[in-house]
Amino acid sequence: MNGIFSALVGAFDAANRPDPEAIRRVVRHNIEKMGIDGLYVCGSTGENFLLPPEYKKTILKEAAAAANGEVTMIAHIGCNVLEEVDELCGTAADAGYDAVSAVTPYYYKFSAEEIRAYYLRIADRSPLPLIIYNIPLLTSVALSREDFRILFDHKNIAGVKFTAQDFYLLERIRGLYPDKLIYSGFDETLLSAAVLGTNGAIGSTYNIIGNWAKALFKAVETGTLPMARALQGNINSVVDMLLAAGIYPTLKAVLALQGAPCGECRPPMGKTTDAHQMAAAQIDAFIRMANR
Ligand code: MN9
């Protein structure tokens, strides 16, 4: 389960429905062109929070079929509706996923105890190991050291997708739980997380620069830090351009230029504009130049 995982982008048709052909294209692109180790399906990058449950199921199934057992597969099934969580968990198990992942319950101000109960319930019922998805920037829920202590005590809780800049906490949980899987979730701080001994990373930009993330991780493993720093510099130049233009539509526009078109974002996200296309052309040129 170690390595670089692409947070798979959503691939939709003109009516905003999952597009099986586009899903297959972007999955194969990630495996064959980026050389990634795994896919994280139906996460934030997959526009999870804009999807009805039946579309999530379709995407989980199509992505697994396209990956054909060649890489490690994690299904994000997190949701505030527990019946939906259970159902998606079943879909992920049937489709052959290696693990499930779940975002912290959000919107209502749940107590730490309620949040932990949510995870313990999933972990008790899930036939697949569970990866916690911690992303305080978007959920306003920040798991504490005490939360990790209690949650990591459960043998079916395998690890965490740590999408936060709290490297103090990251270092502490790495040291305390050497057997748990810790994945770095912010691509812009991949190096900082990798030097702390994370098991890998899960990120949206790896759809287009997964090969750089792989190389960065290897450079850290072999102790070639100047190389790792240079790679993080290139990754961050891409992240800067993506964030400035609007990350998801621009990411999709770059994928189209790389030969894996996957439609537009689902509303209420906006349509792809000329500005997105222009930024994508710039990013694509930058990537080509750096790959030479
Ligand atoms: O999967 C991604 N998080 C979100 C993780 O999309 C919310 C990251 O890869 C970020 O997109 C990336 C840019 O901030 O680090």
mmCIF file of C-alpha atoms and ligand atoms in Angstrom:
data_model
loop_
_atom_site.group_PDB
_atom_site.id
_atom_site.type_symbol
_atom_site.label_atom_id
_atom_site.label_comp_id
_atom_site.label_asym_id
_atom_site.label_seq_id
_atom_site.Cartn_x
_atom_site.Cartn_y
_atom_site.Cartn_z
ATOM 1 C CA MET A 1 0.000 0.000 0.000
ATOM 2 C CA ASN A 2 3.050 2.327 -0.147
ATOM 3 C CA GLY A 3 3.572 4.791 -2.961
ATOM 4 C CA ILE A 4 2.083 7.611 -4.974
ATOM 5 C CA PHE A 5 -1.674 7.605 -5.511
ATOM 6 C CA SER A 6 -3.513 9.861 -7.912
ATOM 7 C CA ALA A 7 -6.690 11.334 -6.523
ATOM 8 C CA LEU A 8 -8.615 10.441 -9.666
ATOM 9 C CA VAL A 9 -10.280 13.407 -11.392
ATOM 10 C CA GLY A 10 -13.981 13.170 -12.132
ATOM 11 C CA ALA A 11 -14.762 12.227 -15.740
ATOM 12 C CA PHE A 12 -18.201 13.269 -16.919
ATOM 13 C CA ASP A 13 -20.189 13.493 -20.148
ATOM 14 C CA ALA A 14 -21.989 16.564 -21.503
ATOM 15 C CA ALA A 15 -24.999 15.816 -19.260
ATOM 16 C CA ASN A 16 -22.716 15.698 -16.174
ATOM 17 C CA ARG A 17 -23.052 11.930 -15.833
ATOM 18 C CA PRO A 18 -20.081 9.599 -15.228
ATOM 19 C CA ASP A 19 -18.507 8.854 -18.610
ATOM 20 C CA PRO A 20 -17.177 5.256 -18.598
ATOM 21 C CA GLU A 21 -14.917 5.812 -21.585
ATOM 22 C CA ALA A 22 -13.389 8.950 -20.100
ATOM 23 C CA ILE A 23 -12.950 7.212 -16.739
ATOM 24 C CA ARG A 24 -11.094 4.381 -18.467
ATOM 25 C CA ARG A 25 -8.923 6.896 -20.346
ATOM 26 C CA VAL A 26 -7.888 8.812 -17.258
ATOM 27 C CA VAL A 27 -7.265 5.626 -15.261
ATOM 28 C CA ARG A 28 -5.058 4.200 -18.028
ATOM 29 C CA HIS A 29 -3.294 7.569 -18.383
ATOM 30 C CA ASN A 30 -2.425 7.494 -14.689
ATOM 31 C CA ILE A 31 -1.174 3.909 -14.791
ATOM 32 C CA GLU A 32 0.647 3.945 -18.124
ATOM 33 C CA LYS A 33 1.897 7.532 -18.500
ATOM 34 C CA MET A 34 2.319 8.647 -14.876
ATOM 35 C CA GLY A 35 3.401 5.274 -13.493
ATOM 36 C CA ILE A 36 1.499 5.828 -10.257
ATOM 37 C CA ASP A 37 1.234 3.093 -7.636
ATOM 38 C CA GLY A 38 -2.434 3.500 -6.873
ATOM 39 C CA LEU A 39 -5.669 5.409 -7.334
ATOM 40 C CA TYR A 40 -7.852 7.153 -4.778
ATOM 41 C CA VAL A 41 -11.298 7.111 -6.361
ATOM 42 C CA CYS A 42 -14.262 9.408 -5.581
ATOM 43 C CA GLY A 43 -12.342 11.804 -3.363
ATOM 44 C CA SER A 44 -12.466 15.603 -3.407
ATOM 45 C CA THR A 45 -10.729 15.635 -6.787
ATOM 46 C CA GLY A 46 -13.331 13.198 -8.078
ATOM 47 C CA GLU A 47 -16.027 15.762 -7.125
ATOM 48 C CA ASN A 48 -17.459 13.344 -4.552
ATOM 49 C CA PHE A 49 -19.449 15.997 -2.736
ATOM 50 C CA LEU A 50 -21.354 16.837 -5.914
ATOM 51 C CA LEU A 51 -22.375 13.266 -6.728
ATOM 52 C CA PRO A 52 -25.548 11.271 -6.140
ATOM 53 C CA PRO A 53 -24.848 7.809 -4.667
ATOM 54 C CA GLU A 54 -25.638 5.895 -7.861
ATOM 55 C CA TYR A 55 -23.006 7.913 -9.743
ATOM 56 C CA LYS A 56 -20.445 7.184 -7.041
ATOM 57 C CA LYS A 57 -21.134 3.468 -7.480
ATOM 58 C CA THR A 58 -20.738 3.682 -11.252
ATOM 59 C CA ILE A 59 -17.431 5.533 -10.902
ATOM 60 C CA LEU A 60 -16.084 3.094 -8.301
ATOM 61 C CA LYS A 61 -16.932 0.134 -10.539
ATOM 62 C CA GLU A 62 -15.679 1.641 -13.802
ATOM 63 C CA ALA A 63 -12.392 2.833 -12.293
ATOM 64 C CA ALA A 64 -11.693 -0.586 -10.769
ATOM 65 C CA ALA A 65 -12.503 -2.347 -14.031
ATOM 66 C CA ALA A 66 -10.173 -0.007 -15.949
ATOM 67 C CA ALA A 67 -7.352 -0.465 -13.438
ATOM 68 C CA ASN A 68 -7.639 -4.218 -13.908
ATOM 69 C CA GLY A 69 -5.851 -5.084 -10.660
ATOM 70 C CA GLU A 70 -2.634 -3.393 -11.836
ATOM 71 C CA VAL A 71 -2.399 -0.791 -9.046
ATOM 72 C CA THR A 72 -3.587 -0.402 -5.446
ATOM 73 C CA MET A 73 -7.136 0.929 -5.264
ATOM 74 C CA ILE A 74 -8.694 3.025 -2.488
ATOM 75 C CA ALA A 75 -12.405 3.897 -2.646
ATOM 76 C CA HIS A 76 -13.483 7.071 -0.899
ATOM 77 C CA ILE A 77 -16.895 6.280 0.575
ATOM 78 C CA GLY A 78 -17.158 8.980 3.257
ATOM 79 C CA CYS A 79 -20.526 10.661 3.669
ATOM 80 C CA ASN A 80 -22.662 12.093 6.447
ATOM 81 C CA VAL A 81 -25.393 9.583 5.532
ATOM 82 C CA LEU A 82 -24.476 6.292 7.157
ATOM 83 C CA GLU A 83 -26.741 4.110 5.008
ATOM 84 C CA GLU A 84 -24.891 5.457 1.991
ATOM 85 C CA VAL A 85 -21.521 4.748 3.602
ATOM 86 C CA ASP A 86 -22.554 1.114 4.174
ATOM 87 C CA GLU A 87 -23.775 0.685 0.641
ATOM 88 C CA LEU A 88 -20.682 2.219 -0.957
ATOM 89 C CA CYS A 89 -18.503 0.087 1.276
ATOM 90 C CA GLY A 90 -20.211 -2.977 -0.187
ATOM 91 C CA THR A 91 -19.719 -1.653 -3.722
ATOM 92 C CA ALA A 92 -16.008 -1.088 -3.058
ATOM 93 C CA ALA A 93 -15.552 -4.587 -1.642
ATOM 94 C CA ASP A 94 -17.415 -6.203 -4.559
ATOM 95 C CA ALA A 95 -15.393 -4.198 -7.068
ATOM 96 C CA GLY A 96 -12.128 -5.488 -5.597
ATOM 97 C CA TYR A 97 -10.794 -2.375 -3.860
ATOM 98 C CA ASP A 98 -7.891 -2.744 -1.438
ATOM 99 C CA ALA A 99 -9.183 -0.221 1.092
ATOM 100 C CA VAL A 100 -11.894 2.328 1.761
ATOM 101 C CA SER A 101 -11.424 5.868 2.961
ATOM 102 C CA ALA A 102 -13.810 8.301 4.621
ATOM 103 C CA VAL A 103 -13.770 12.036 5.138
ATOM 104 C CA THR A 104 -14.511 13.294 8.648
ATOM 105 C CA PRO A 105 -18.236 14.049 9.033
ATOM 106 C CA TYR A 106 -18.677 17.739 8.278
ATOM 107 C CA TYR A 107 -21.074 20.714 8.247
ATOM 108 C CA TYR A 108 -22.627 20.151 11.700
ATOM 109 C CA LYS A 109 -20.285 20.779 14.596
ATOM 110 C CA PHE A 110 -19.869 17.156 15.580
ATOM 111 C CA SER A 111 -18.045 16.425 18.820
ATOM 112 C CA ALA A 112 -14.733 14.550 18.792
ATOM 113 C CA GLU A 113 -16.569 11.598 20.279
ATOM 114 C CA GLU A 114 -19.184 11.615 17.515
ATOM 115 C CA ILE A 115 -16.493 11.789 14.873
ATOM 116 C CA ARG A 116 -14.603 8.881 16.394
ATOM 117 C CA ALA A 117 -17.828 6.853 16.682
ATOM 118 C CA TYR A 118 -18.412 7.419 12.961
ATOM 119 C CA TYR A 119 -15.021 5.905 12.130
ATOM 120 C CA LEU A 120 -15.266 3.054 14.608
ATOM 121 C CA ARG A 121 -18.648 2.125 13.149
ATOM 122 C CA ILE A 122 -17.245 2.005 9.604
ATOM 123 C CA ALA A 123 -14.176 0.082 10.753
ATOM 124 C CA ASP A 124 -16.321 -2.489 12.574
ATOM 125 C CA ARG A 125 -18.501 -3.146 9.546
ATOM 126 C CA SER A 126 -16.172 -2.716 6.604
ATOM 127 C CA PRO A 127 -14.694 -5.839 5.038
ATOM 128 C CA LEU A 128 -11.884 -3.577 3.774
ATOM 129 C CA PRO A 129 -9.334 -1.655 5.857
ATOM 130 C CA LEU A 130 -10.225 1.979 6.454
ATOM 131 C CA ILE A 131 -8.085 5.038 5.749
ATOM 132 C CA ILE A 132 -9.212 8.162 7.588
ATOM 133 C CA TYR A 133 -9.441 11.295 5.391
ATOM 134 C CA ASN A 134 -8.349 14.296 7.430
ATOM 135 C CA ILE A 135 -8.725 17.636 5.578
ATOM 136 C CA PRO A 136 -9.366 20.420 8.099
ATOM 137 C CA LEU A 137 -9.084 23.200 5.489
ATOM 138 C CA LEU A 138 -12.306 22.054 3.823
ATOM 139 C CA THR A 139 -14.159 20.322 6.670
ATOM 140 C CA SER A 140 -13.115 22.510 9.618
ATOM 141 C CA VAL A 141 -12.559 19.234 11.475
ATOM 142 C CA ALA A 142 -9.014 18.703 12.740
ATOM 143 C CA LEU A 143 -8.284 15.331 14.313
ATOM 144 C CA SER A 144 -6.115 15.499 17.433
ATOM 145 C CA ARG A 145 -3.330 13.306 18.735
ATOM 146 C CA GLU A 146 -5.868 11.800 21.140
ATOM 147 C CA ASP A 147 -8.268 11.033 18.252
ATOM 148 C CA PHE A 148 -5.483 9.224 16.399
ATOM 149 C CA ARG A 149 -4.573 7.287 19.536
ATOM 150 C CA ILE A 150 -8.112 5.966 19.908
ATOM 151 C CA LEU A 151 -8.764 5.413 16.197
ATOM 152 C CA PHE A 152 -5.427 3.761 15.420
ATOM 153 C CA ASP A 153 -6.105 1.294 18.206
ATOM 154 C CA HIS A 154 -8.722 -0.308 15.923
ATOM 155 C CA LYS A 155 -7.084 -2.991 13.823
ATOM 156 C CA ASN A 156 -9.263 -2.285 10.773
ATOM 157 C CA ILE A 157 -8.218 1.378 10.723
ATOM 158 C CA ALA A 158 -5.162 1.145 8.506
ATOM 159 C CA GLY A 159 -4.067 4.763 8.299
ATOM 160 C CA VAL A 160 -4.793 8.339 7.319
ATOM 161 C CA LYS A 161 -4.764 10.612 4.312
ATOM 162 C CA PHE A 162 -3.217 13.573 6.080
ATOM 163 C CA THR A 163 -4.216 16.699 4.159
ATOM 164 C CA ALA A 164 -2.934 19.290 6.606
ATOM 165 C CA GLN A 165 0.197 21.346 7.173
ATOM 166 C CA ASP A 166 0.607 20.313 10.815
ATOM 167 C CA PHE A 167 4.022 18.647 10.595
ATOM 168 C CA TYR A 168 4.352 18.554 14.370
ATOM 169 C CA LEU A 169 1.310 16.273 14.580
ATOM 170 C CA LEU A 170 2.456 14.335 11.518
ATOM 171 C CA GLU A 171 5.852 13.614 13.078
ATOM 172 C CA ARG A 172 4.261 12.531 16.350
ATOM 173 C CA ILE A 173 1.782 10.085 14.808
ATOM 174 C CA ARG A 174 4.467 8.708 12.462
ATOM 175 C CA GLY A 175 6.668 7.896 15.424
ATOM 176 C CA LEU A 176 3.882 6.520 17.595
ATOM 177 C CA TYR A 177 2.222 4.327 14.944
ATOM 178 C CA PRO A 178 4.951 2.908 12.699
ATOM 179 C CA ASP A 179 2.594 0.241 11.342
ATOM 180 C CA LYS A 180 -0.146 2.625 10.188
ATOM 181 C CA LEU A 181 -0.223 4.042 6.672
ATOM 182 C CA ILE A 182 0.263 7.796 6.523
ATOM 183 C CA TYR A 183 -0.319 9.457 3.157
ATOM 184 C CA SER A 184 0.566 13.062 2.509
ATOM 185 C CA GLY A 185 -2.426 14.930 1.070
ATOM 186 C CA PHE A 186 -1.053 18.312 0.025
ATOM 187 C CA ASP A 187 1.061 18.041 -3.106
ATOM 188 C CA GLU A 188 2.744 21.382 -2.367
ATOM 189 C CA THR A 189 4.283 19.961 0.832
ATOM 190 C CA LEU A 190 5.036 16.449 -0.403
ATOM 191 C CA LEU A 191 8.757 16.789 0.372
ATOM 192 C CA SER A 192 8.172 18.016 3.935
ATOM 193 C CA ALA A 193 5.878 15.050 4.577
ATOM 194 C CA ALA A 194 8.135 12.538 2.817
ATOM 195 C CA VAL A 195 11.170 13.396 4.971
ATOM 196 C CA LEU A 196 9.070 12.564 8.033
ATOM 197 C CA GLY A 197 8.659 8.998 6.819
ATOM 198 C CA THR A 198 5.190 8.949 5.314
ATOM 199 C CA ASN A 199 4.200 5.830 3.367
ATOM 200 C CA GLY A 200 3.278 7.785 0.288
ATOM 201 C CA ALA A 201 1.000 10.493 -0.982
ATOM 202 C CA ILE A 202 -2.434 10.960 -2.486
ATOM 203 C CA GLY A 203 -2.951 14.034 -4.625
ATOM 204 C CA SER A 204 -4.794 15.626 -7.485
ATOM 205 C CA THR A 205 -1.789 16.965 -9.381
ATOM 206 C CA TYR A 206 -0.380 13.430 -9.722
ATOM 207 C CA ASN A 207 -2.886 12.925 -12.553
ATOM 208 C CA ILE A 208 -0.569 15.151 -14.629
ATOM 209 C CA ILE A 209 2.806 15.031 -12.794
ATOM 210 C CA GLY A 210 2.659 11.710 -10.930
ATOM 211 C CA ASN A 211 6.056 10.791 -12.381
ATOM 212 C CA TRP A 212 7.600 13.797 -10.553
ATOM 213 C CA ALA A 213 6.056 12.762 -7.248
ATOM 214 C CA LYS A 214 7.417 9.243 -7.743
ATOM 215 C CA ALA A 215 10.879 10.653 -8.435
ATOM 216 C CA LEU A 216 10.688 12.975 -5.409
ATOM 217 C CA PHE A 217 9.794 10.114 -3.119
ATOM 218 C CA LYS A 218 12.660 8.045 -4.468
ATOM 219 C CA ALA A 219 15.080 10.943 -4.027
ATOM 220 C CA VAL A 220 14.064 11.211 -0.371
ATOM 221 C CA GLU A 221 14.504 7.467 0.127
ATOM 222 C CA THR A 222 18.005 7.601 -1.330
ATOM 223 C CA GLY A 223 18.885 10.793 0.544
ATOM 224 C CA THR A 224 19.408 12.957 -2.551
ATOM 225 C CA LEU A 225 17.813 16.067 -1.110
ATOM 226 C CA PRO A 226 18.923 18.661 -3.707
ATOM 227 C CA MET A 227 17.140 16.562 -6.335
ATOM 228 C CA ALA A 228 14.060 16.211 -4.099
ATOM 229 C CA ARG A 229 14.005 19.986 -3.554
ATOM 230 C CA ALA A 230 14.256 20.683 -7.270
ATOM 231 C CA LEU A 231 11.345 18.332 -7.915
ATOM 232 C CA GLN A 232 9.223 19.997 -5.225
ATOM 233 C CA GLY A 233 10.050 23.328 -6.879
ATOM 234 C CA ASN A 234 8.709 22.074 -10.205
ATOM 235 C CA ILE A 235 5.637 20.543 -8.563
ATOM 236 C CA ASN A 236 4.930 23.841 -6.823
ATOM 237 C CA SER A 237 5.256 25.848 -10.019
ATOM 238 C CA VAL A 238 2.480 23.643 -11.409
ATOM 239 C CA VAL A 239 0.444 23.901 -8.183
ATOM 240 C CA ASP A 240 0.761 27.716 -8.266
ATOM 241 C CA MET A 241 -0.551 27.887 -11.812
ATOM 242 C CA LEU A 242 -3.385 25.432 -11.074
ATOM 243 C CA LEU A 243 -4.498 27.256 -7.937
ATOM 244 C CA ALA A 244 -4.352 30.668 -9.621
ATOM 245 C CA ALA A 245 -6.531 29.506 -12.514
ATOM 246 C CA GLY A 246 -8.935 27.237 -10.572
ATOM 247 C CA ILE A 247 -7.602 23.790 -9.825
ATOM 248 C CA TYR A 248 -10.173 21.278 -11.053
ATOM 249 C CA PRO A 249 -11.208 22.719 -14.438
ATOM 250 C CA THR A 250 -7.587 23.548 -15.212
ATOM 251 C CA LEU A 251 -6.437 20.055 -14.216
ATOM 252 C CA LYS A 252 -9.007 18.609 -16.620
ATOM 253 C CA ALA A 253 -7.914 20.975 -19.388
ATOM 254 C CA VAL A 254 -4.286 19.825 -18.902
ATOM 255 C CA LEU A 255 -5.425 16.181 -19.015
ATOM 256 C CA ALA A 256 -7.147 16.883 -22.331
ATOM 257 C CA LEU A 257 -3.831 18.253 -23.670
ATOM 258 C CA GLN A 258 -2.076 15.123 -22.370
ATOM 259 C CA GLY A 259 -4.506 12.923 -24.310
ATOM 260 C CA ALA A 260 -7.007 12.064 -21.570
ATOM 261 C CA PRO A 261 -9.999 14.411 -21.906
ATOM 262 C CA CYS A 262 -12.524 13.913 -19.103
ATOM 263 C CA GLY A 263 -15.197 16.537 -19.674
ATOM 264 C CA GLU A 264 -16.055 19.427 -17.401
ATOM 265 C CA CYS A 265 -16.661 19.801 -13.692
ATOM 266 C CA ARG A 266 -20.132 19.198 -12.320
ATOM 267 C CA PRO A 267 -22.241 22.156 -11.273
ATOM 268 C CA PRO A 268 -22.320 24.130 -9.082
ATOM 269 C CA MET A 269 -18.682 24.220 -10.212
ATOM 270 C CA GLY A 270 -18.434 26.434 -13.268
ATOM 271 C CA LYS A 271 -17.738 25.629 -16.895
ATOM 272 C CA THR A 272 -14.263 25.503 -18.351
ATOM 273 C CA THR A 273 -13.357 28.976 -19.624
ATOM 274 C CA ASP A 274 -10.747 30.374 -22.023
ATOM 275 C CA ALA A 275 -8.732 31.419 -18.971
ATOM 276 C CA HIS A 276 -8.632 27.793 -17.777
ATOM 277 C CA GLN A 277 -7.560 26.671 -21.264
ATOM 278 C CA MET A 278 -4.826 29.285 -21.421
ATOM 279 C CA ALA A 279 -3.473 28.313 -18.009
ATOM 280 C CA ALA A 280 -3.624 24.654 -19.045
ATOM 281 C CA ALA A 281 -1.567 25.360 -22.178
ATOM 282 C CA GLN A 282 1.042 27.094 -20.046
ATOM 283 C CA ILE A 283 1.140 24.253 -17.522
ATOM 284 C CA ASP A 284 1.365 21.652 -20.277
ATOM 285 C CA ALA A 285 4.299 23.520 -21.840
ATOM 286 C CA PHE A 286 6.033 23.797 -18.463
ATOM 287 C CA ILE A 287 5.608 20.050 -17.833
ATOM 288 C CA ARG A 288 6.931 19.141 -21.283
ATOM 289 C CA MET A 289 9.960 21.342 -20.796
ATOM 290 C CA ALA A 290 10.728 19.959 -17.334
ATOM 291 C CA ASN A 291 10.277 16.376 -18.574
ATOM 292 C CA ARG A 292 12.984 16.846 -21.226
HETATM 293 O O1 MN9 B 1 -6.301 15.003 -2.794
HETATM 294 C C1 MN9 B 1 -5.963 17.294 -2.971
HETATM 295 N N1 MN9 B 1 -6.897 18.034 -2.184
HETATM 296 C C2 MN9 B 1 -7.990 18.568 -2.721
HETATM 297 C C3 MN9 B 1 -5.743 15.961 -2.361
HETATM 298 O O2 MN9 B 1 -8.223 18.528 -3.910
HETATM 299 C C4 MN9 B 1 -8.922 19.218 -1.790
HETATM 300 C C5 MN9 B 1 -4.602 17.980 -3.118
HETATM 301 O O3 MN9 B 1 -3.911 17.207 -4.063
HETATM 302 C C6 MN9 B 1 -4.700 19.420 -3.575
HETATM 303 O O4 MN9 B 1 -5.546 19.519 -4.686
HETATM 304 C C7 MN9 B 1 -3.338 20.010 -3.966
HETATM 305 C C8 MN9 B 1 -3.434 21.495 -4.259
HETATM 306 O O5 MN9 B 1 -3.704 22.217 -3.087
HETATM 307 O O6 MN9 B 1 -2.422 19.765 -2.972
#
